[in-house]
Amino acid sequence: MKERCGSCTQARGRSDWDEPLRLAGEGGLEYRGSQQEHYKYLSHSSCSSRPAASSGPFNRQQPDVSVSLRKDSEDLKMLAESAYFSSGDAGSSLICSSQLELSPSRNSTTGHLPTRRHPSPASSSCGHHDWNLIRGHQAKRARVENIIKGMTSSPGMHCTDVMTIQHEESDSMQENERIQDQEHVEKSGSGSKTARKQLESQHQHLRTSFNHVDGVTDTKDEKYPTWNDSPETSPGDAFTDSYSEFESSSSRKSQGWKKMKLMNHFQSKPERLKLMADVLKYELSRAVSRSVDSIFKSMPLLQTSDEGSVETDMPLQSSAGKDDKLRLSFSGNAEVQVPDVQTEALSLVVQKPRLENKFILESRSRAHHRTKPTVPFVHDPAVREDQPSEKNHNAPRQHALSCLQDGCSEVGQAKFDTHWNSIKVRSKVNSRSVRSPQTRTVSVDPSLLESLRLPHVKIESDCLVKNSLYMLNEGLTTNHLKKAKLMFFFTRYPSSLVLKMCFHDVQFTRCITSQLIKWFSNFREFFYIQMEKFARHALVEGVSDVRGLTVGRESELFRALNMHYNKANDFQVPDSFLEVAEITLREFYISISMGKDRDPSWKKSIYKVICKLDRDVPAEFKGHHSG
DNA sequence: CTCATACCTG
DNA sequence: CAGGTATGAG
């Protein structure tokens, strides 16, 4: 009694689900013949009365449907194919590209903003006076920009970004130490040196430090890759050790030529060092505070609309409209701009790294050097129509965090608003996976906050984490189910591509895919059961002509269907679905009236017809509102 | 054999 | 709606 849509099963079976990377498009072609065959059969059947001249919805539809659907099918295939190929390899190539894009620190040529400066003794000496000409606020700005730059990296980077900032400071200071040492030697060699001169020297030194931060990059970038790739050695190591006395943040070991310098640091200028550290801390905290404040200022918006896309005073170098991931990373890092080397990674790691999407969170064990920027992979098929939702989103969608559309930007989509708070769907898959924002916390070491003098910065972890780290669900929620039901109005046999596009916020594991398939299978089951029931009922009631079978919005059949798929009745069921329902009902009626239901697989032919009536799912299903 | 689905059941 | 099973295609 296994009635199956043979071609459907074939076309949508392995090639579709089992190998999602393969486009499931051939089915449509195969069905075409079947459909024609079917309609031929229908026209031959005693019940079929579909002369073109006759009126009525049935006649109006059939020819149109069979033709236009064919065309639509073609278009769909094309669209799907293009969309597919761009999204199919997203899991891999996008990651790679994103990593590249997101790692300005690894490629000094990409950034206006220096990420890492390692003034070599020679060049730093040469540029010393030039740097002194640069105003302090420029230096600060540079640092802030640097911070922002760091934010554009992945969430997993925040710790090391901070480290980098510290190291930058350290390096600058160290460089100045070297300069000062030189000066010291020179002056001591020449003669007297007053305490005032010492003080001036310190101030000069500090200015130089900041200027270094701002201006060093050009000459030192070439050193960065080495530093980045070889965490064990860094020109800034020496000072890091001394600097850590104030920040207690670094465990890096000084190496090589640094050690002698380090000795000098402590022996000759402890006070100066301390002063420098204090000033640096102050400046750093100010800069960080400003940047963080600006970020947080914009953060609450992220929860509710695209307006919340991160807009800060700070220049965001990276992205044009398409690079949502960059901005996402930006927000992701925003939460942890506090130089905390100990805590936040833990809270982030709590989030399960995504295996398929390589959502990698760097281990803290590598915090002592800049980790490779990790990319929060936004399962965001590149071809996805990035068009605004019809109900909201006047704000430009390019404002990032469009990848957050699922959770945070569903203004006006009341029926999806509770996505993030939705209860779990009863299922094995769900039971292990639904991420609740409340489960995430960002722990920032209070002492570090204190040390940074950022009392006003509130780490709104939920908001931040929600916005930055919840793009991908491991489980299907009730809202996903709801969405799937609404999708059923358009497609009874969604391809894996469509599913991925519409549920791009879900990690498409095998389980998830199977569950979605099962959902639609259940939907179809209910749908066909209703159809058969009403068709039989019509026969019993003596309906003699299929033209008398219509499915209107007031019909009992539609109400039953609507109750099932659109219980809240908050979705405008497309007319096309009514047509599909009507066609299906008539197919059942015809088959039953012909006694075909005695054939165990009598529904097969009906399935063949219906599966061809799938429409493209509206873009709003693909773009956002996961639920 | 695997795989995906239809069908049946709870 | 999901689990289990039967079926058929590859």
XYZ file of C-alpha atoms (C1' of nucleotides) in Angstrom:
647
model
C 0.000 0.000 0.000
C 2.931 2.281 -0.412
C 1.679 4.941 -2.622
C 4.469 7.098 -3.609
C 5.196 9.618 -6.098
C 7.783 7.692 -7.910
C 9.357 10.490 -9.773
C 9.027 12.718 -6.827
C 10.759 10.287 -4.672
C 13.453 9.807 -7.129
C 14.024 13.345 -7.925
C 13.784 14.596 -4.467
C 15.252 11.682 -2.794
C 18.888 11.102 -2.863
C 19.846 13.805 -5.173
C 18.151 16.230 -2.967
C 18.412 15.298 0.587
C 21.166 12.904 0.700
C 23.424 15.026 -1.346
C 22.308 18.488 -0.674
C 25.120 19.886 -2.666
C 23.598 18.561 -5.750
C 20.898 20.589 -7.213
C 17.603 18.907 -7.212
C 16.339 20.179 -10.421
C 15.934 17.256 -12.683
C 12.748 16.314 -11.022
C 10.863 19.070 -12.617
C 11.798 17.911 -16.019
C 10.790 14.433 -15.270
C 7.527 15.476 -13.854
C 6.727 17.411 -16.899
C 6.144 14.391 -18.942
C 4.263 12.810 -16.192
C 2.032 15.727 -15.859
C 1.226 15.830 -19.470
C 0.562 12.230 -19.309
C -1.586 12.800 -16.382
C -3.629 15.449 -17.966
C -3.943 13.336 -20.990
C -5.284 10.757 -18.713
C -7.538 13.264 -17.176
C -8.849 14.390 -20.454
C -9.532 10.855 -21.389
C -11.243 10.132 -18.222
C -14.942 10.312 -18.137
C -14.880 12.862 -15.448
C -12.512 15.250 -16.993
C -14.278 18.156 -18.470
C -11.823 20.835 -19.164
C -12.552 22.318 -22.453
C -10.843 25.572 -22.811
C -14.087 27.189 -23.612
C -15.765 26.152 -20.495
C -15.761 28.462 -17.576
C -15.098 27.907 -13.979
C -12.042 27.911 -11.896
C -11.012 24.527 -12.938
C -10.908 25.324 -16.562
C -9.388 28.582 -15.868
C -6.637 27.001 -13.970
C -5.643 23.862 -15.561
C -4.164 25.087 -18.761
C -2.650 28.036 -17.073
C -1.228 26.012 -14.352
C 0.221 23.410 -16.524
C 1.884 25.931 -18.712
C 2.877 28.614 -16.345
C 4.032 26.160 -13.846
C 6.274 24.688 -16.350
C 7.817 27.988 -16.996
C 8.012 28.783 -13.353
C 9.579 25.524 -12.802
C 12.287 26.363 -15.219
C 12.862 29.689 -13.657
C 12.879 28.155 -10.302
C 15.399 25.665 -11.259
C 17.620 28.280 -12.611
C 17.234 30.400 -9.592
C 17.655 27.515 -7.331
C 20.694 26.417 -9.112
C 22.392 29.697 -8.903
C 21.374 30.116 -5.367
C 22.476 26.709 -4.599
C 25.899 26.914 -5.940
C 26.577 30.069 -4.168
C 25.320 28.728 -0.967
C 26.417 25.226 -1.274
C 30.040 25.910 -0.952
C 29.485 28.614 1.506
C 30.338 26.312 4.250
C 33.833 26.123 3.075
C 34.760 28.878 0.773
C 32.952 31.509 2.624
C 34.786 30.620 5.693
C 38.043 30.903 3.995
C 37.270 34.114 2.314
C 35.876 35.497 5.442
C 38.910 34.638 7.333
C 40.929 36.466 4.852
C 38.670 39.394 4.899
C 38.556 39.420 8.567
C 42.160 39.187 9.151
C 43.527 42.551 8.325
C 46.007 41.863 10.981
C 47.417 39.178 8.867
C 47.601 41.244 5.852
C 48.994 44.588 6.522
C 48.088 45.853 3.132
C 44.417 45.632 3.755
C 44.046 48.021 6.560
C 44.366 51.659 6.950
C 44.635 50.865 10.499
C 47.732 49.314 11.759
C 47.070 46.290 13.686
C 50.461 45.522 14.820
C 53.514 47.611 15.041
C 56.881 46.410 15.683
C 59.185 49.231 15.234
C 62.540 47.930 14.691
C 65.227 49.715 16.609
C 66.642 51.259 13.505
C 63.514 52.559 11.928
C 61.990 53.646 15.135
C 64.954 55.755 15.878
C 64.762 57.382 12.534
C 61.086 58.130 12.818
C 61.201 59.281 16.347
C 61.027 62.970 15.739
C 58.466 62.664 13.076
C 56.242 60.833 15.375
C 56.551 63.471 17.932
C 54.932 65.806 15.519
C 51.802 63.819 15.450
C 49.221 65.018 17.782
C 48.174 62.917 20.663
C 44.578 62.723 19.797
C 45.437 61.335 16.479
C 47.260 58.651 18.219
C 44.357 57.980 20.426
C 42.103 57.924 17.480
C 44.377 55.486 15.872
C 44.158 53.277 18.836
C 40.451 53.488 18.895
C 40.370 52.693 15.279
C 42.605 49.887 15.997
C 40.223 48.626 18.544
C 37.406 48.874 16.131
C 39.491 47.163 13.633
C 39.961 44.408 16.014
C 36.272 44.223 16.475
C 35.849 43.406 12.892
C 37.415 40.161 13.629
C 35.567 37.267 14.959
C 34.083 36.948 18.395
C 36.684 34.462 19.215
C 39.297 37.044 18.746
C 38.379 39.502 21.297
C 40.770 38.301 23.878
C 43.700 38.310 21.670
C 42.666 41.542 20.224
C 42.937 43.041 23.562
C 46.217 41.425 23.956
C 47.243 42.931 20.756
C 46.238 46.312 21.912
C 48.226 45.825 24.976
C 51.108 44.652 23.018
C 50.852 47.563 20.796
C 51.095 49.749 23.747
C 53.851 47.670 25.008
C 55.706 47.817 21.832
C 55.321 51.481 21.582
C 56.513 51.909 25.022
C 59.294 49.608 24.489
C 60.292 51.439 21.466
C 60.346 54.570 23.453
C 62.312 52.835 26.066
C 64.880 52.106 23.495
C 64.818 55.635 22.356
C 65.033 56.860 25.846
C 67.848 54.565 26.496
C 69.647 56.005 23.601
C 68.956 59.451 24.791
C 69.930 58.476 28.224
C 73.225 57.193 27.085
C 73.827 60.228 25.056
C 72.899 62.586 27.800
C 74.728 60.779 30.462
C 77.685 60.781 28.250
C 77.447 64.464 27.688
C 76.921 65.452 31.211
C 74.285 66.746 33.588
C 70.656 65.815 33.664
C 68.101 67.331 35.932
C 65.017 65.840 37.370
C 62.982 68.217 35.310
C 64.599 66.943 32.242
C 63.716 63.532 33.376
C 60.133 64.514 33.660
C 60.131 66.168 30.324
C 61.693 63.161 28.938
C 58.944 61.076 30.341
C 56.308 63.218 28.843
C 58.059 63.232 25.607
C 58.323 59.585 25.911
C 54.659 59.144 26.408
C 53.832 61.328 23.523
C 56.155 59.317 21.499
C 54.446 56.217 22.603
C 51.128 57.364 21.340
C 52.586 58.658 18.231
C 54.118 55.361 17.635
C 50.832 53.741 17.890
C 49.515 56.009 15.310
C 52.264 56.215 12.887
C 54.382 53.229 13.028
C 52.520 50.968 10.824
C 53.899 51.681 7.489
C 57.361 50.765 8.246
C 56.666 47.901 10.504
C 53.939 46.015 8.861
C 56.246 43.609 7.297
C 57.119 42.334 10.648
C 53.645 41.530 11.571
C 53.205 38.299 9.734
C 56.178 36.918 11.449
C 54.795 37.941 14.694
C 51.455 36.584 13.886
C 52.682 33.315 12.688
C 55.269 32.877 15.299
C 53.670 33.527 18.571
C 56.732 32.690 20.509
C 58.709 35.632 19.415
C 57.683 39.175 19.349
C 59.584 42.362 19.590
C 57.059 43.464 22.094
C 57.602 40.647 24.430
C 60.061 42.299 26.646
C 57.925 45.166 27.511
C 54.938 42.998 27.827
C 56.504 41.426 30.793
C 57.069 44.650 32.506
C 53.787 45.978 31.425
C 52.081 42.995 32.832
C 52.975 44.168 36.246
C 50.346 46.762 35.754
C 47.914 44.840 33.771
C 48.762 41.366 34.895
C 47.601 40.190 31.627
C 50.469 38.760 29.789
C 52.398 35.650 30.307
C 54.574 36.044 27.340
C 58.169 35.517 27.856
C 60.757 37.927 26.800
C 63.225 36.573 24.451
C 66.527 37.180 22.890
C 67.665 40.681 22.577
C 64.813 41.918 24.690
C 66.188 40.800 27.933
C 68.856 43.357 28.244
C 66.387 46.053 27.513
C 64.111 44.670 30.073
C 66.820 44.897 32.620
C 67.248 48.515 31.797
C 63.602 49.139 32.150
C 63.498 48.112 35.682
C 66.842 49.340 36.744
C 66.874 52.756 35.338
C 63.325 53.848 35.010
C 60.943 52.156 37.337
C 59.089 55.293 38.144
C 58.919 56.358 34.628
C 57.703 53.000 33.676
C 55.001 53.163 36.202
C 53.979 56.565 35.086
C 53.931 55.431 31.569
C 51.858 52.506 32.470
C 49.406 54.641 34.323
C 49.105 57.072 31.537
C 48.773 54.354 29.065
C 46.130 52.733 31.098
C 44.301 55.935 31.313
C 44.505 56.609 27.659
C 43.684 53.112 26.779
C 40.726 53.019 29.032
C 39.483 56.251 27.629
C 39.799 55.046 24.129
C 38.271 51.741 24.879
C 35.561 53.336 26.866
C 34.651 55.627 24.070
C 34.571 52.892 21.562
C 32.699 50.530 23.753
C 30.248 53.161 24.748
C 29.608 54.020 21.198
C 29.074 50.429 20.421
C 26.818 49.768 23.291
C 24.921 52.845 22.498
C 23.914 51.258 19.278
C 23.502 47.807 20.586
C 19.973 47.877 21.946
C 18.752 48.680 18.540
C 20.156 45.527 17.246
C 17.646 43.556 19.090
C 14.696 45.002 17.446
C 15.515 46.102 14.015
C 18.091 46.517 11.430
C 18.466 50.007 12.617
C 20.591 48.459 15.192
C 23.344 47.742 12.876
C 26.465 48.847 14.428
C 27.099 52.407 13.714
C 29.738 54.000 15.710
C 31.728 57.065 15.489
C 34.596 54.916 14.659
C 35.365 54.284 11.107
C 34.493 50.890 9.948
C 36.811 50.218 7.199
C 35.681 46.976 6.107
C 32.485 46.564 4.609
C 30.365 47.309 1.793
C 26.864 46.184 1.932
C 27.373 42.574 1.338
C 29.740 41.745 4.059
C 27.359 41.076 6.765
C 29.733 38.791 8.353
C 32.167 41.509 8.905
C 29.757 43.630 10.682
C 28.547 40.735 12.567
C 31.973 40.046 13.737
C 32.256 43.599 14.668
C 29.340 43.369 16.939
C 30.534 40.093 18.150
C 33.689 41.566 19.329
C 32.158 44.617 20.659
C 31.034 42.756 23.623
C 34.451 41.912 24.708
C 36.486 44.886 24.020
C 37.335 44.944 27.593
C 40.790 43.591 27.800
C 39.930 40.507 29.575
C 42.193 37.695 28.910
C 40.692 35.290 31.261
C 37.004 35.185 31.172
C 35.105 35.887 28.082
C 36.428 33.074 26.087
C 34.948 30.729 28.534
C 31.563 32.178 28.075
C 31.945 32.097 24.374
C 33.190 28.609 24.273
C 30.060 27.586 25.994
C 28.535 27.948 22.671
C 29.005 24.815 20.776
C 31.296 25.324 17.919
C 29.555 24.585 14.752
C 31.101 21.675 13.090
C 29.721 22.055 9.666
C 30.073 25.720 9.501
C 33.360 25.856 11.195
C 32.215 28.255 13.738
C 35.465 28.169 15.474
C 36.135 29.808 18.665
C 39.736 30.130 19.355
C 41.038 28.459 22.353
C 42.294 30.561 25.086
C 45.488 28.665 25.075
C 46.544 30.698 22.154
C 45.676 33.973 23.666
C 49.241 35.039 23.949
C 49.436 35.674 20.312
C 47.007 36.930 17.892
C 44.886 34.106 16.832
C 43.746 33.745 13.384
C 40.599 35.649 13.058
C 37.768 33.302 13.271
C 34.690 33.791 11.317
C 31.261 33.386 12.627
C 29.919 31.810 9.595
C 26.678 33.249 8.699
C 24.675 30.709 6.994
C 23.651 33.210 4.528
C 23.348 31.987 1.024
C 24.940 34.596 -1.023
C 22.219 34.558 -3.557
C 19.591 35.072 -1.036
C 17.435 37.937 -1.979
C 18.484 40.586 0.340
C 15.383 42.463 -0.166
C 13.615 44.005 2.695
C 10.763 42.310 4.232
C 7.483 43.504 3.032
C 6.367 44.394 6.450
C 9.285 46.100 7.928
C 12.894 46.800 7.453
C 12.851 50.107 5.914
C 16.286 50.329 7.234
C 18.861 49.304 4.770
C 19.458 45.714 5.072
C 23.012 45.994 4.221
C 23.402 47.045 7.735
C 24.632 43.898 8.797
C 23.493 41.888 11.362
C 21.083 41.063 8.714
C 22.460 37.777 9.613
C 20.749 38.399 12.828
C 17.536 38.859 11.133
C 16.231 35.762 12.645
C 16.391 36.712 16.158
C 16.487 40.382 16.379
C 15.025 42.057 13.442
C 11.576 40.841 13.119
C 9.788 44.003 13.731
C 6.322 43.669 12.508
C 6.576 39.964 12.311
C 4.679 39.467 15.450
C 4.230 35.862 14.786
C 7.924 35.391 14.804
C 8.811 37.754 17.508
C 9.120 35.121 20.075
C 11.615 33.228 18.147
C 14.367 33.440 20.611
C 12.150 32.690 23.479
C 10.244 30.018 21.813
C 9.927 26.798 23.531
C 11.513 23.812 22.154
C 9.717 21.664 19.795
C 9.365 18.289 21.169
C 11.953 16.333 19.430
C 15.214 14.763 20.025
C 16.864 17.279 17.887
C 15.327 20.135 19.670
C 15.942 18.819 23.054
C 19.604 19.253 22.650
C 19.862 22.277 20.685
C 17.695 25.233 20.988
C 19.828 28.008 22.112
C 18.380 30.263 24.575
C 19.887 33.647 24.740
C 19.528 33.562 28.400
C 21.990 30.802 28.618
C 24.736 32.980 27.325
C 26.658 35.225 29.472
C 29.608 37.332 28.900
C 31.716 37.429 31.895
C 34.131 40.216 32.113
C 36.537 40.330 34.878
C 35.376 43.170 37.075
C 38.865 43.901 38.114
C 39.807 44.447 34.555
C 36.888 46.676 34.032
C 37.978 48.484 37.060
C 41.483 48.711 35.847
C 40.216 50.120 32.642
C 38.107 52.579 34.502
C 35.067 51.715 32.550
C 32.489 51.953 35.240
C 29.885 53.150 32.845
C 30.206 50.340 30.460
C 27.553 47.833 30.987
C 28.205 44.593 29.377
C 24.832 43.736 28.096
C 25.765 40.266 27.405
C 22.443 38.963 26.349
C 21.991 41.581 23.775
C 25.434 41.267 22.484
C 25.586 37.582 22.464
C 22.203 37.364 20.999
C 23.166 39.612 18.236
C 26.469 38.174 17.515
C 26.376 34.556 18.282
C 22.943 33.272 17.710
C 22.774 33.413 14.053
C 22.800 29.703 13.815
C 20.490 27.395 15.561
C 21.220 23.855 16.131
C 17.627 23.005 16.543
C 14.286 23.736 15.103
C 11.946 25.769 17.129
C 8.243 26.067 17.143
C 8.622 29.105 15.040
C 10.549 27.127 12.552
C 7.677 24.730 12.458
C 5.317 27.547 12.024
C 7.326 28.893 9.211
C 7.507 25.520 7.591
C 3.766 25.279 7.701
C 3.405 28.604 6.041
C 5.902 27.547 3.479
C 3.683 24.653 2.720
C 1.267 27.060 1.176
C 3.820 27.556 -1.515
C 5.702 24.349 -1.700
C 4.578 20.896 -0.784
C 7.831 19.346 -1.809
C 10.510 21.787 -0.870
C 13.917 21.048 -2.083
C 16.812 21.003 0.255
C 17.905 24.210 -1.290
C 14.677 25.895 -0.440
C 14.826 24.549 3.033
C 18.293 25.817 3.492
C 17.387 29.169 2.202
C 14.362 29.419 4.376
C 16.012 28.008 7.431
C 19.409 29.391 6.940
C 19.606 30.181 10.584
C 19.645 26.517 11.347
C 22.589 24.331 11.155
C 21.678 21.798 8.582
C 22.752 18.635 10.132
C 21.362 15.431 8.969
C 18.963 15.380 11.822
C 17.707 18.825 11.137
C 17.275 18.069 7.513
C 15.443 14.898 8.255
C 13.237 16.661 10.659
C 12.339 19.294 8.155
C 11.650 16.645 5.596
C 9.531 14.841 8.065
C 7.620 17.965 8.763
C 6.755 18.457 5.184
C 5.962 14.828 4.865
C 3.522 15.205 7.674
C 2.141 18.310 6.095
C 1.569 16.496 2.891
C 0.062 13.631 4.694
C -2.455 15.815 6.355
C -3.054 17.658 3.142
C -3.740 14.564 1.132
C -5.821 13.024 3.817
C -7.998 16.060 3.831
C -8.212 16.012 0.100
C -9.202 12.437 -0.038
C -11.680 12.905 2.694
C -13.350 15.834 1.043
C -13.245 14.222 -2.321
C -14.984 11.178 -1.022
C -17.379 13.350 0.788
C -18.163 15.139 -2.412
C -18.754 11.880 -4.158
C -21.015 10.731 -1.404
C -22.886 13.956 -1.626
C -23.449 13.342 -5.241
C -21.198 15.874 -6.799
C -21.278 14.847 -10.408
C -18.823 17.199 -11.951
C -15.417 18.228 -10.866
C -16.328 21.718 -11.873
C -18.524 21.730 -8.899
C -15.562 21.121 -6.728
C -13.999 24.334 -5.737
C -11.907 25.377 -2.883
C -12.633 28.838 -1.684
C -11.482 30.600 1.377
C -14.830 29.958 2.941
C -14.892 26.321 2.133
C -14.736 23.812 4.829
C -11.752 22.198 3.273
C -9.796 25.369 3.262
C -10.709 26.086 6.809
C -9.431 22.732 7.814
C -6.218 23.303 5.956
C -5.829 26.777 7.233
C -6.429 25.599 10.717
C -3.657 23.161 10.343
C -1.049 25.221 8.600
C -2.010 28.669 9.668
C -3.717 28.206 12.934
C -3.162 31.721 14.059
C -4.640 32.825 10.796
C -2.113 35.573 10.674
C -0.886 34.715 7.278
C -2.556 35.553 4.054
C -2.799 32.264 2.311
C -1.936 32.745 -1.311
C -4.505 32.077 -3.911
C -2.161 29.682 -5.501
C -2.580 27.399 -2.594
C -6.285 27.456 -3.048
C -5.764 26.500 -6.611
C -3.475 23.700 -5.635
C -5.970 22.501 -3.131
C -8.696 22.624 -5.690
C -6.663 20.744 -8.217
C -5.743 18.171 -5.654
C -9.279 17.785 -4.562
C -10.385 17.278 -8.099
C -7.645 14.816 -8.747
C -8.759 12.805 -5.832
C -12.306 13.115 -6.871
C -11.525 11.932 -10.344
C -9.433 9.039 -9.235
C -11.929 7.926 -6.693
C -14.809 8.298 -9.025
C -12.954 6.216 -11.530
C -12.360 3.567 -8.994
C -8.655 4.025 -9.182
C -8.453 3.977 -5.455
C -8.519 0.249 -5.665
C -5.051 0.446 -6.969
C -2.737 0.406 -4.032
C -0.697 3.134 -5.590
C -3.522 5.168 -6.933
C -2.329 8.282 -5.187
C 0.909 8.206 -6.974
C -0.408 9.926 -10.004
C -1.957 12.568 -7.860
C 1.283 13.191 -6.117
C 2.921 13.560 -9.435
C 0.585 16.324 -10.302
C 0.711 18.094 -7.028
C 4.408 18.050 -6.667
C 4.645 20.043 -9.826
C 2.505 22.773 -8.477
C 5.085 23.977 -6.063
C 5.749 27.607 -6.183
C 8.782 29.490 -5.234
C 8.734 30.473 -1.671
C 8.491 34.193 -1.229
C 11.672 35.939 -0.504
C 10.606 36.939 2.933
C 10.738 33.330 3.896
C 14.273 33.132 2.777
C 15.548 36.350 4.055
C 14.737 36.410 7.661
C 12.403 35.453 10.411
C 13.579 32.027 11.020
C 10.466 30.999 12.814
C 23.200 -2.522 0.353
C 21.798 2.542 1.345
C 18.641 5.982 1.095
C 14.345 8.599 1.105
C 9.887 8.467 1.302
C 4.902 6.808 2.309
C 2.277 4.823 5.499
C 0.839 3.584 10.115
C 0.739 4.322 14.869
C 0.817 6.646 19.342
C 4.377 15.538 15.142
C 7.658 11.823 15.510
C 8.955 6.849 15.659
C 8.818 2.741 13.336
C 8.280 0.134 9.309
C 7.642 -1.128 4.432
C 8.757 -0.161 -0.056
C 11.189 0.864 -4.084
C 14.976 3.209 -6.536
C 19.794 3.378 -7.214
